[in-house]
Amino acid sequence: MRAWIRRFLQRPGTLDLAPYRRLLGPIGEREDAVRELDDTELTAAAEQLRRDDGRELDRADVIELCALGREIADRRLGERLFDVQLLGVQALLAGHVAQMATGEGKTLTAAVAAAGYALRGRRVHVLTVNDYLARRDAEWMEPIYTQLGVTVGWVSQSSTHEQRREAYSRDVTYVAVNEAGFDYLRDGLCGSEDERVQPEPGVAIVDEADSVMVDEARVPLVLAGTVAPEDAGNPKIVRVVGSLRKDLHYETDADDRNVHLTELGSQVVEKGLGIDLYDADNFPTLAAVNIALHAHALLHKDIDYIVRDGKVQLISESRGRVHLRQRWPDGLQAAVEAKETVAVTESGEILDSITMQGFLRRYPVLAGMTGTAVAVGEQLREFYKLEIVAIPPNVPCVREDEKDRLYTTVERKEDALVAEIVEQHAKGRPVLVGTLDVSESERLAKRLLAAEVPCAVLNAKNDAEEAAIIAEAGSYGAVTVSTQMAGRGTDIRLGGRDAADHERVAELGGLYVIGSGRYPSSRLDDQLRGRAGRQGDPGGSVFFTSFQDELVQHYGKDEIPSAVEETADALTDSGAQLAVDHAQRVAEGVVMEIHRNTWRYHQLIEHQRALLKQYREKVIASDVALEGLEETAPDRVKELRETVSDEVLAQVARQVELYHLDQRWAEHLAFLTDLREGIHLHALARQNPLDEFHRAAVPAFNRLRSEVRERSAETLEKAEVTDGIDLEAAGVRKPSSTWTYVVHDNPFGSEAERAMGSVVAMLRGKKRRR
């Protein structure tokens, strides 16, 4: 009933804190006794909580864990857990998402909870948003873990195979969520238990849970096998397409998500390439032209990607930082690389992939922390069966959040924004400016420099220096410009890193946060605001917006009042502000529907993956592969038992079947991708696309194992077997190497959809001109 009422009141996920508050008194009562224990006795007391059965901590155990954790943190780090942090510990131990504001001590809260799980025999992964935080938090919290008798390790992109095995063997492992996902995919191709780095999952505690679980939930992590460079990014096509002009040679839709050639554009391309673009024989060229057109018209340098060290590197929409292993699909990556005249990178056959949501749902126990969870409570419940516990701040927030300052044009908005920064800087008040992309941050920095206001710029181009930049953002007179503050992981203290000028800055009103425009999600706005007003400090925030902002133009253009006074001042009409609010709500709804639709398709894929993994484990651990070959190739097996030992034969059968199993799974994934990309055509026949997807995908998977057996038998028939098997001589070639990358579900549709869309658009254009 309470959950229903919460949903009715649009307050999802705010679980009752009363059961957790009731333990604060007993925890406090244990404080004096625990303080009397020496270090050895503290560790011994923690050992009394240890069990190997994985059972949850009972009430008395939670009280003891919190009391011990509070004392140890005070001794080892000089940080005594606040009562609100102990509420967070309890929420995490109950398998919930704890909403805790920035600066409330989520790192320490997670460490105590992770130790509690580890003491019960559960292997814990603390999943961060980047390598820097994984290493920092593991090393920072290590004294607490050690005192509690718990081992801790960390993994980064540069970790070797042995270093990964060692880190994952610890009770608690800190690792970036993408890196953990890639390790899982690589382990899925191992031929024996000894080759793996990750043990079976136990508990995941996810930092920045809303960003990881919602914003990036549909992001597939991809494992590919290297092959020759793909034939994409044709220089001639790139050159011809690069000469085209918007609204003359091509047009985009209202959302700038699709682009098509006009009739004139088609003529220019046909003349430049010397072909009939729409002849059936030139379909691959038409697809390549459309890919190049997307790269030219819809993907922008310093907004969607940067060029650094001779490489095109994509920028994360939700984090504003570079994704070192993120790529675009369908040749789009190569087209952008050709556009920027950098070396075209290798393509590869996809060996396996899994969405972030599918990866996280593998953990039997899933919990998380973030500053903005309640806003996505329904999504966390729908997709992960998680509830939210809203933890109040230790000291009430006194930050002053002003109303948006809305302007008619981007130019007027930026003029006013720069003037506000100059005014605040003259007072000495520190200012943190959140921008929407790299180009905007650099443009703003140039204007501030011209106004003789020095500023530090934090964007995807210099993310390596982020911790040092953020730590000083609260200094007297500091001006910091950042593309995105979510997941930065460093507190902004008034008066700088050492808080030397805390009182001086506090008297000026504290940190002033300015947003250069609304983000597509209100949670990102709140995350930016949350950087001010830490631990009861004074602070303020305001967002500068305009009717020309991309968000409003895409999602709220029709809501802009027709009779708006042309003025350089901020608009005061409440109806005008509704257009911005509406645009943001629509954007959030679009993302939610994409997430929901993506998961509908991936649910079946994840079920099939689980069945395949189950069988693959059986192949590794038993002689089921040999038993299968005895049925499909009895004569060949009989011949080989006469010449090799049973042990060698079983191992050969295992190697052959594992290869074909992995190969057949890769082919099945490619089939499902093609199936999904074309499934929308069933809607034209008034059929349910999801039902049709299932109708084709299920029998295809059911045939997989029998086809693997047949291929294995064929390989064994022609293979030379002595003390082992030469797979390459038998025509079985494994990838020379594997590589990983992240890619969003294709935002532009398949090549076929793009080519068809171009044809349809051209025909419509001809019809209009008749």
JSON list of N, CA and C in Angstrom, two decimals, residues 22-81:
[
{"chain": "A", "resi": 22, "resn": "ARG", "atom": "N", "xyz": [16.27, 3.15, 14.00]},
{"chain": "A", "resi": 22, "resn": "ARG", "atom": "CA", "xyz": [16.16, 2.46, 15.29]},
{"chain": "A", "resi": 22, "resn": "ARG", "atom": "C", "xyz": [17.49, 1.83, 15.72]},
{"chain": "A", "resi": 23, "resn": "LEU", "atom": "N", "xyz": [18.38, 1.58, 14.77]},
{"chain": "A", "resi": 23, "resn": "LEU", "atom": "CA", "xyz": [19.67, 0.96, 15.12]},
{"chain": "A", "resi": 23, "resn": "LEU", "atom": "C", "xyz": [20.72, 1.99, 15.50]},
{"chain": "A", "resi": 24, "resn": "LEU", "atom": "N", "xyz": [20.46, 3.27, 15.24]},
{"chain": "A", "resi": 24, "resn": "LEU", "atom": "CA", "xyz": [21.47, 4.29, 15.55]},
{"chain": "A", "resi": 24, "resn": "LEU", "atom": "C", "xyz": [21.75, 4.38, 17.05]},
{"chain": "A", "resi": 25, "resn": "GLY", "atom": "N", "xyz": [20.71, 4.25, 17.86]},
{"chain": "A", "resi": 25, "resn": "GLY", "atom": "CA", "xyz": [20.90, 4.28, 19.31]},
{"chain": "A", "resi": 25, "resn": "GLY", "atom": "C", "xyz": [21.80, 3.15, 19.79]},
{"chain": "A", "resi": 26, "resn": "PRO", "atom": "N", "xyz": [21.49, 1.88, 19.47]},
{"chain": "A", "resi": 26, "resn": "PRO", "atom": "CA", "xyz": [22.36, 0.77, 19.88]},
{"chain": "A", "resi": 26, "resn": "PRO", "atom": "C", "xyz": [23.78, 0.89, 19.35]},
{"chain": "A", "resi": 27, "resn": "ILE", "atom": "N", "xyz": [23.94, 1.42, 18.12]},
{"chain": "A", "resi": 27, "resn": "ILE", "atom": "CA", "xyz": [25.30, 1.60, 17.58]},
{"chain": "A", "resi": 27, "resn": "ILE", "atom": "C", "xyz": [26.06, 2.61, 18.43]},
{"chain": "A", "resi": 28, "resn": "GLY", "atom": "N", "xyz": [25.39, 3.70, 18.78]},
{"chain": "A", "resi": 28, "resn": "GLY", "atom": "CA", "xyz": [26.03, 4.71, 19.64]},
{"chain": "A", "resi": 28, "resn": "GLY", "atom": "C", "xyz": [26.38, 4.17, 21.01]},
{"chain": "A", "resi": 29, "resn": "GLU", "atom": "N", "xyz": [25.52, 3.28, 21.53]},
{"chain": "A", "resi": 29, "resn": "GLU", "atom": "CA", "xyz": [25.78, 2.69, 22.85]},
{"chain": "A", "resi": 29, "resn": "GLU", "atom": "C", "xyz": [27.01, 1.79, 22.85]},
{"chain": "A", "resi": 30, "resn": "ARG", "atom": "N", "xyz": [27.36, 1.23, 21.70]},
{"chain": "A", "resi": 30, "resn": "ARG", "atom": "CA", "xyz": [28.54, 0.36, 21.60]},
{"chain": "A", "resi": 30, "resn": "ARG", "atom": "C", "xyz": [29.83, 1.15, 21.45]},
{"chain": "A", "resi": 31, "resn": "GLU", "atom": "N", "xyz": [29.69, 2.46, 21.21]},
{"chain": "A", "resi": 31, "resn": "GLU", "atom": "CA", "xyz": [30.85, 3.28, 20.85]},
{"chain": "A", "resi": 31, "resn": "GLU", "atom": "C", "xyz": [31.92, 3.30, 21.92]},
{"chain": "A", "resi": 32, "resn": "ASP", "atom": "N", "xyz": [31.56, 3.51, 23.18]},
{"chain": "A", "resi": 32, "resn": "ASP", "atom": "CA", "xyz": [32.56, 3.59, 24.25]},
{"chain": "A", "resi": 32, "resn": "ASP", "atom": "C", "xyz": [33.30, 2.27, 24.42]},
{"chain": "A", "resi": 33, "resn": "ALA", "atom": "N", "xyz": [32.56, 1.15, 24.37]},
{"chain": "A", "resi": 33, "resn": "ALA", "atom": "CA", "xyz": [33.19, -0.16, 24.54]},
{"chain": "A", "resi": 33, "resn": "ALA", "atom": "C", "xyz": [34.15, -0.46, 23.39]},
{"chain": "A", "resi": 34, "resn": "VAL", "atom": "N", "xyz": [33.75, -0.13, 22.18]},
{"chain": "A", "resi": 34, "resn": "VAL", "atom": "CA", "xyz": [34.59, -0.39, 21.00]},
{"chain": "A", "resi": 34, "resn": "VAL", "atom": "C", "xyz": [35.84, 0.48, 21.04]},
{"chain": "A", "resi": 35, "resn": "ARG", "atom": "N", "xyz": [35.70, 1.70, 21.56]},
{"chain": "A", "resi": 35, "resn": "ARG", "atom": "CA", "xyz": [36.85, 2.61, 21.62]},
{"chain": "A", "resi": 35, "resn": "ARG", "atom": "C", "xyz": [37.93, 2.08, 22.55]},
{"chain": "A", "resi": 36, "resn": "GLU", "atom": "N", "xyz": [37.56, 1.26, 23.52]},
{"chain": "A", "resi": 36, "resn": "GLU", "atom": "CA", "xyz": [38.53, 0.69, 24.46]},
{"chain": "A", "resi": 36, "resn": "GLU", "atom": "C", "xyz": [39.36, -0.43, 23.85]},
{"chain": "A", "resi": 37, "resn": "LEU", "atom": "N", "xyz": [38.95, -0.99, 22.71]},
{"chain": "A", "resi": 37, "resn": "LEU", "atom": "CA", "xyz": [39.66, -2.10, 22.09]},
{"chain": "A", "resi": 37, "resn": "LEU", "atom": "C", "xyz": [40.91, -1.61, 21.39]},
{"chain": "A", "resi": 38, "resn": "ASP", "atom": "N", "xyz": [42.00, -2.40, 21.50]},
{"chain": "A", "resi": 38, "resn": "ASP", "atom": "CA", "xyz": [43.19, -2.05, 20.72]},
{"chain": "A", "resi": 38, "resn": "ASP", "atom": "C", "xyz": [43.01, -2.59, 19.30]},
{"chain": "A", "resi": 39, "resn": "ASP", "atom": "N", "xyz": [44.00, -2.34, 18.44]},
{"chain": "A", "resi": 39, "resn": "ASP", "atom": "CA", "xyz": [43.86, -2.71, 17.03]},
{"chain": "A", "resi": 39, "resn": "ASP", "atom": "C", "xyz": [43.64, -4.21, 16.83]},
{"chain": "A", "resi": 40, "resn": "THR", "atom": "N", "xyz": [44.40, -5.02, 17.57]},
{"chain": "A", "resi": 40, "resn": "THR", "atom": "CA", "xyz": [44.27, -6.47, 17.45]},
{"chain": "A", "resi": 40, "resn": "THR", "atom": "C", "xyz": [42.88, -6.93, 17.88]},
{"chain": "A", "resi": 41, "resn": "GLU", "atom": "N", "xyz": [42.39, -6.32, 18.95]},
{"chain": "A", "resi": 41, "resn": "GLU", "atom": "CA", "xyz": [41.06, -6.69, 19.45]},
{"chain": "A", "resi": 41, "resn": "GLU", "atom": "C", "xyz": [39.95, -6.24, 18.49]},
{"chain": "A", "resi": 42, "resn": "LEU", "atom": "N", "xyz": [40.17, -5.11, 17.82]},
{"chain": "A", "resi": 42, "resn": "LEU", "atom": "CA", "xyz": [39.19, -4.66, 16.82]},
{"chain": "A", "resi": 42, "resn": "LEU", "atom": "C", "xyz": [39.06, -5.68, 15.68]},
{"chain": "A", "resi": 43, "resn": "THR", "atom": "N", "xyz": [40.22, -6.13, 15.19]},
{"chain": "A", "resi": 43, "resn": "THR", "atom": "CA", "xyz": [40.21, -7.12, 14.11]},
{"chain": "A", "resi": 43, "resn": "THR", "atom": "C", "xyz": [39.58, -8.42, 14.58]},
{"chain": "A", "resi": 44, "resn": "ALA", "atom": "N", "xyz": [39.87, -8.82, 15.81]},
{"chain": "A", "resi": 44, "resn": "ALA", "atom": "CA", "xyz": [39.28, -10.05, 16.35]},
{"chain": "A", "resi": 44, "resn": "ALA", "atom": "C", "xyz": [37.77, -9.92, 16.48]},
{"chain": "A", "resi": 45, "resn": "ALA", "atom": "N", "xyz": [37.30, -8.72, 16.86]},
{"chain": "A", "resi": 45, "resn": "ALA", "atom": "CA", "xyz": [35.85, -8.50, 16.96]},
{"chain": "A", "resi": 45, "resn": "ALA", "atom": "C", "xyz": [35.19, -8.60, 15.59]},
{"chain": "A", "resi": 46, "resn": "ALA", "atom": "N", "xyz": [35.88, -8.10, 14.56]},
{"chain": "A", "resi": 46, "resn": "ALA", "atom": "CA", "xyz": [35.35, -8.21, 13.20]},
{"chain": "A", "resi": 46, "resn": "ALA", "atom": "C", "xyz": [35.28, -9.67, 12.75]},
{"chain": "A", "resi": 47, "resn": "GLU", "atom": "N", "xyz": [36.28, -10.46, 13.19]},
{"chain": "A", "resi": 47, "resn": "GLU", "atom": "CA", "xyz": [36.30, -11.89, 12.83]},
{"chain": "A", "resi": 47, "resn": "GLU", "atom": "C", "xyz": [35.10, -12.63, 13.38]},
{"chain": "A", "resi": 48, "resn": "GLN", "atom": "N", "xyz": [34.54, -12.13, 14.48]},
{"chain": "A", "resi": 48, "resn": "GLN", "atom": "CA", "xyz": [33.37, -12.78, 15.06]},
{"chain": "A", "resi": 48, "resn": "GLN", "atom": "C", "xyz": [32.15, -12.65, 14.14]},
{"chain": "A", "resi": 49, "resn": "LEU", "atom": "N", "xyz": [32.21, -11.70, 13.20]},
{"chain": "A", "resi": 49, "resn": "LEU", "atom": "CA", "xyz": [31.11, -11.53, 12.24]},
{"chain": "A", "resi": 49, "resn": "LEU", "atom": "C", "xyz": [31.24, -12.42, 11.02]},
{"chain": "A", "resi": 50, "resn": "ARG", "atom": "N", "xyz": [32.42, -13.04, 10.86]},
{"chain": "A", "resi": 50, "resn": "ARG", "atom": "CA", "xyz": [32.70, -13.80, 9.63]},
{"chain": "A", "resi": 50, "resn": "ARG", "atom": "C", "xyz": [31.90, -15.09, 9.56]},
{"chain": "A", "resi": 51, "resn": "ARG", "atom": "N", "xyz": [31.29, -15.32, 8.42]},
{"chain": "A", "resi": 51, "resn": "ARG", "atom": "CA", "xyz": [30.62, -16.57, 8.08]},
{"chain": "A", "resi": 51, "resn": "ARG", "atom": "C", "xyz": [30.93, -16.88, 6.62]},
{"chain": "A", "resi": 52, "resn": "ASP", "atom": "N", "xyz": [30.89, -18.13, 6.25]},
{"chain": "A", "resi": 52, "resn": "ASP", "atom": "CA", "xyz": [31.15, -18.51, 4.86]},
{"chain": "A", "resi": 52, "resn": "ASP", "atom": "C", "xyz": [29.88, -18.94, 4.13]},
{"chain": "A", "resi": 53, "resn": "ASP", "atom": "N", "xyz": [28.73, -18.76, 4.78]},
{"chain": "A", "resi": 53, "resn": "ASP", "atom": "CA", "xyz": [27.49, -19.25, 4.19]},
{"chain": "A", "resi": 53, "resn": "ASP", "atom": "C", "xyz": [26.76, -18.18, 3.37]},
{"chain": "A", "resi": 54, "resn": "GLY", "atom": "N", "xyz": [27.28, -16.96, 3.36]},
{"chain": "A", "resi": 54, "resn": "GLY", "atom": "CA", "xyz": [26.65, -15.91, 2.57]},
{"chain": "A", "resi": 54, "resn": "GLY", "atom": "C", "xyz": [25.38, -15.34, 3.15]},
{"chain": "A", "resi": 55, "resn": "ARG", "atom": "N", "xyz": [24.98, -15.77, 4.37]},
{"chain": "A", "resi": 55, "resn": "ARG", "atom": "CA", "xyz": [23.75, -15.26, 4.96]},
{"chain": "A", "resi": 55, "resn": "ARG", "atom": "C", "xyz": [23.87, -13.79, 5.32]},
{"chain": "A", "resi": 56, "resn": "GLU", "atom": "N", "xyz": [22.73, -13.09, 5.27]},
{"chain": "A", "resi": 56, "resn": "GLU", "atom": "CA", "xyz": [22.73, -11.67, 5.60]},
{"chain": "A", "resi": 56, "resn": "GLU", "atom": "C", "xyz": [23.09, -11.45, 7.07]},
{"chain": "A", "resi": 57, "resn": "LEU", "atom": "N", "xyz": [23.64, -10.25, 7.34]},
{"chain": "A", "resi": 57, "resn": "LEU", "atom": "CA", "xyz": [23.91, -9.87, 8.72]},
{"chain": "A", "resi": 57, "resn": "LEU", "atom": "C", "xyz": [22.59, -9.65, 9.44]},
{"chain": "A", "resi": 58, "resn": "ASP", "atom": "N", "xyz": [22.48, -10.19, 10.65]},
{"chain": "A", "resi": 58, "resn": "ASP", "atom": "CA", "xyz": [21.26, -9.93, 11.41]},
{"chain": "A", "resi": 58, "resn": "ASP", "atom": "C", "xyz": [21.39, -8.58, 12.13]},
{"chain": "A", "resi": 59, "resn": "ARG", "atom": "N", "xyz": [20.38, -8.24, 12.90]},
{"chain": "A", "resi": 59, "resn": "ARG", "atom": "CA", "xyz": [20.33, -6.92, 13.55]},
{"chain": "A", "resi": 59, "resn": "ARG", "atom": "C", "xyz": [21.55, -6.67, 14.43]},
{"chain": "A", "resi": 60, "resn": "ALA", "atom": "N", "xyz": [21.90, -7.65, 15.24]},
{"chain": "A", "resi": 60, "resn": "ALA", "atom": "CA", "xyz": [23.04, -7.49, 16.14]},
{"chain": "A", "resi": 60, "resn": "ALA", "atom": "C", "xyz": [24.35, -7.35, 15.36]},
{"chain": "A", "resi": 61, "resn": "ASP", "atom": "N", "xyz": [24.46, -8.10, 14.27]},
{"chain": "A", "resi": 61, "resn": "ASP", "atom": "CA", "xyz": [25.67, -8.04, 13.45]},
{"chain": "A", "resi": 61, "resn": "ASP", "atom": "C", "xyz": [25.82, -6.67, 12.78]},
{"chain": "A", "resi": 62, "resn": "VAL", "atom": "N", "xyz": [24.71, -6.11, 12.31]},
{"chain": "A", "resi": 62, "resn": "VAL", "atom": "CA", "xyz": [24.76, -4.79, 11.67]},
{"chain": "A", "resi": 62, "resn": "VAL", "atom": "C", "xyz": [25.19, -3.74, 12.68]},
{"chain": "A", "resi": 63, "resn": "ILE", "atom": "N", "xyz": [24.67, -3.84, 13.88]},
{"chain": "A", "resi": 63, "resn": "ILE", "atom": "CA", "xyz": [25.06, -2.89, 14.94]},
{"chain": "A", "resi": 63, "resn": "ILE", "atom": "C", "xyz": [26.55, -2.98, 15.21]},
{"chain": "A", "resi": 64, "resn": "GLU", "atom": "N", "xyz": [27.06, -4.22, 15.31]},
{"chain": "A", "resi": 64, "resn": "GLU", "atom": "CA", "xyz": [28.49, -4.41, 15.59]},
{"chain": "A", "resi": 64, "resn": "GLU", "atom": "C", "xyz": [29.35, -3.92, 14.43]},
{"chain": "A", "resi": 65, "resn": "LEU", "atom": "N", "xyz": [28.96, -4.24, 13.20]},
{"chain": "A", "resi": 65, "resn": "LEU", "atom": "CA", "xyz": [29.72, -3.81, 12.03]},
{"chain": "A", "resi": 65, "resn": "LEU", "atom": "C", "xyz": [29.81, -2.28, 11.98]},
{"chain": "A", "resi": 66, "resn": "CYS", "atom": "N", "xyz": [28.69, -1.61, 12.18]},
{"chain": "A", "resi": 66, "resn": "CYS", "atom": "CA", "xyz": [28.68, -0.15, 12.12]},
{"chain": "A", "resi": 66, "resn": "CYS", "atom": "C", "xyz": [29.52, 0.47, 13.23]},
{"chain": "A", "resi": 67, "resn": "ALA", "atom": "N", "xyz": [29.45, -0.10, 14.42]},
{"chain": "A", "resi": 67, "resn": "ALA", "atom": "CA", "xyz": [30.24, 0.41, 15.54]},
{"chain": "A", "resi": 67, "resn": "ALA", "atom": "C", "xyz": [31.73, 0.23, 15.28]},
{"chain": "A", "resi": 68, "resn": "LEU", "atom": "N", "xyz": [32.10, -0.95, 14.78]},
{"chain": "A", "resi": 68, "resn": "LEU", "atom": "CA", "xyz": [33.51, -1.21, 14.46]},
{"chain": "A", "resi": 68, "resn": "LEU", "atom": "C", "xyz": [33.97, -0.33, 13.31]},
{"chain": "A", "resi": 69, "resn": "GLY", "atom": "N", "xyz": [33.15, -0.22, 12.26]},
{"chain": "A", "resi": 69, "resn": "GLY", "atom": "CA", "xyz": [33.52, 0.60, 11.11]},
{"chain": "A", "resi": 69, "resn": "GLY", "atom": "C", "xyz": [33.72, 2.05, 11.48]},
{"chain": "A", "resi": 70, "resn": "ARG", "atom": "N", "xyz": [32.85, 2.57, 12.35]},
{"chain": "A", "resi": 70, "resn": "ARG", "atom": "CA", "xyz": [32.97, 3.97, 12.78]},
{"chain": "A", "resi": 70, "resn": "ARG", "atom": "C", "xyz": [34.28, 4.21, 13.53]},
{"chain": "A", "resi": 71, "resn": "GLU", "atom": "N", "xyz": [34.62, 3.30, 14.43]},
{"chain": "A", "resi": 71, "resn": "GLU", "atom": "CA", "xyz": [35.84, 3.46, 15.22]},
{"chain": "A", "resi": 71, "resn": "GLU", "atom": "C", "xyz": [37.09, 3.32, 14.36]},
{"chain": "A", "resi": 72, "resn": "ILE", "atom": "N", "xyz": [37.09, 2.33, 13.48]},
{"chain": "A", "resi": 72, "resn": "ILE", "atom": "CA", "xyz": [38.26, 2.09, 12.62]},
{"chain": "A", "resi": 72, "resn": "ILE", "atom": "C", "xyz": [38.47, 3.26, 11.66]},
{"chain": "A", "resi": 73, "resn": "ALA", "atom": "N", "xyz": [37.38, 3.79, 11.08]},
{"chain": "A", "resi": 73, "resn": "ALA", "atom": "CA", "xyz": [37.51, 4.92, 10.16]},
{"chain": "A", "resi": 73, "resn": "ALA", "atom": "C", "xyz": [38.08, 6.13, 10.89]},
{"chain": "A", "resi": 74, "resn": "ASP", "atom": "N", "xyz": [37.68, 6.32, 12.14]},
{"chain": "A", "resi": 74, "resn": "ASP", "atom": "CA", "xyz": [38.18, 7.43, 12.93]},
{"chain": "A", "resi": 74, "resn": "ASP", "atom": "C", "xyz": [39.67, 7.28, 13.21]},
{"chain": "A", "resi": 75, "resn": "ARG", "atom": "N", "xyz": [40.07, 6.04, 13.55]},
{"chain": "A", "resi": 75, "resn": "ARG", "atom": "CA", "xyz": [41.49, 5.80, 13.86]},
{"chain": "A", "resi": 75, "resn": "ARG", "atom": "C", "xyz": [42.37, 5.87, 12.61]},
{"chain": "A", "resi": 76, "resn": "ARG", "atom": "N", "xyz": [41.95, 5.23, 11.55]},
{"chain": "A", "resi": 76, "resn": "ARG", "atom": "CA", "xyz": [42.81, 5.06, 10.38]},
{"chain": "A", "resi": 76, "resn": "ARG", "atom": "C", "xyz": [42.76, 6.24, 9.41]},
{"chain": "A", "resi": 77, "resn": "LEU", "atom": "N", "xyz": [41.59, 6.89, 9.30]},
{"chain": "A", "resi": 77, "resn": "LEU", "atom": "CA", "xyz": [41.45, 7.97, 8.33]},
{"chain": "A", "resi": 77, "resn": "LEU", "atom": "C", "xyz": [41.14, 9.32, 8.96]},
{"chain": "A", "resi": 78, "resn": "GLY", "atom": "N", "xyz": [40.87, 9.31, 10.27]},
{"chain": "A", "resi": 78, "resn": "GLY", "atom": "CA", "xyz": [40.48, 10.55, 10.93]},
{"chain": "A", "resi": 78, "resn": "GLY", "atom": "C", "xyz": [39.09, 11.01, 10.52]},
{"chain": "A", "resi": 79, "resn": "GLU", "atom": "N", "xyz": [38.25, 10.08, 10.08]},
{"chain": "A", "resi": 79, "resn": "GLU", "atom": "CA", "xyz": [36.90, 10.40, 9.63]},
{"chain": "A", "resi": 79, "resn": "GLU", "atom": "C", "xyz": [35.90, 9.52, 10.38]},
{"chain": "A", "resi": 80, "resn": "ARG", "atom": "N", "xyz": [35.13, 10.12, 11.24]},
{"chain": "A", "resi": 80, "resn": "ARG", "atom": "CA", "xyz": [34.11, 9.38, 11.99]},
{"chain": "A", "resi": 80, "resn": "ARG", "atom": "C", "xyz": [32.80, 9.39, 11.22]},
{"chain": "A", "resi": 81, "resn": "LEU", "atom": "N", "xyz": [32.24, 8.22, 10.98]},
{"chain": "A", "resi": 81, "resn": "LEU", "atom": "CA", "xyz": [31.00, 8.14, 10.20]},
{"chain": "A", "resi": 81, "resn": "LEU", "atom": "C", "xyz": [29.87, 8.88, 10.90]}
]
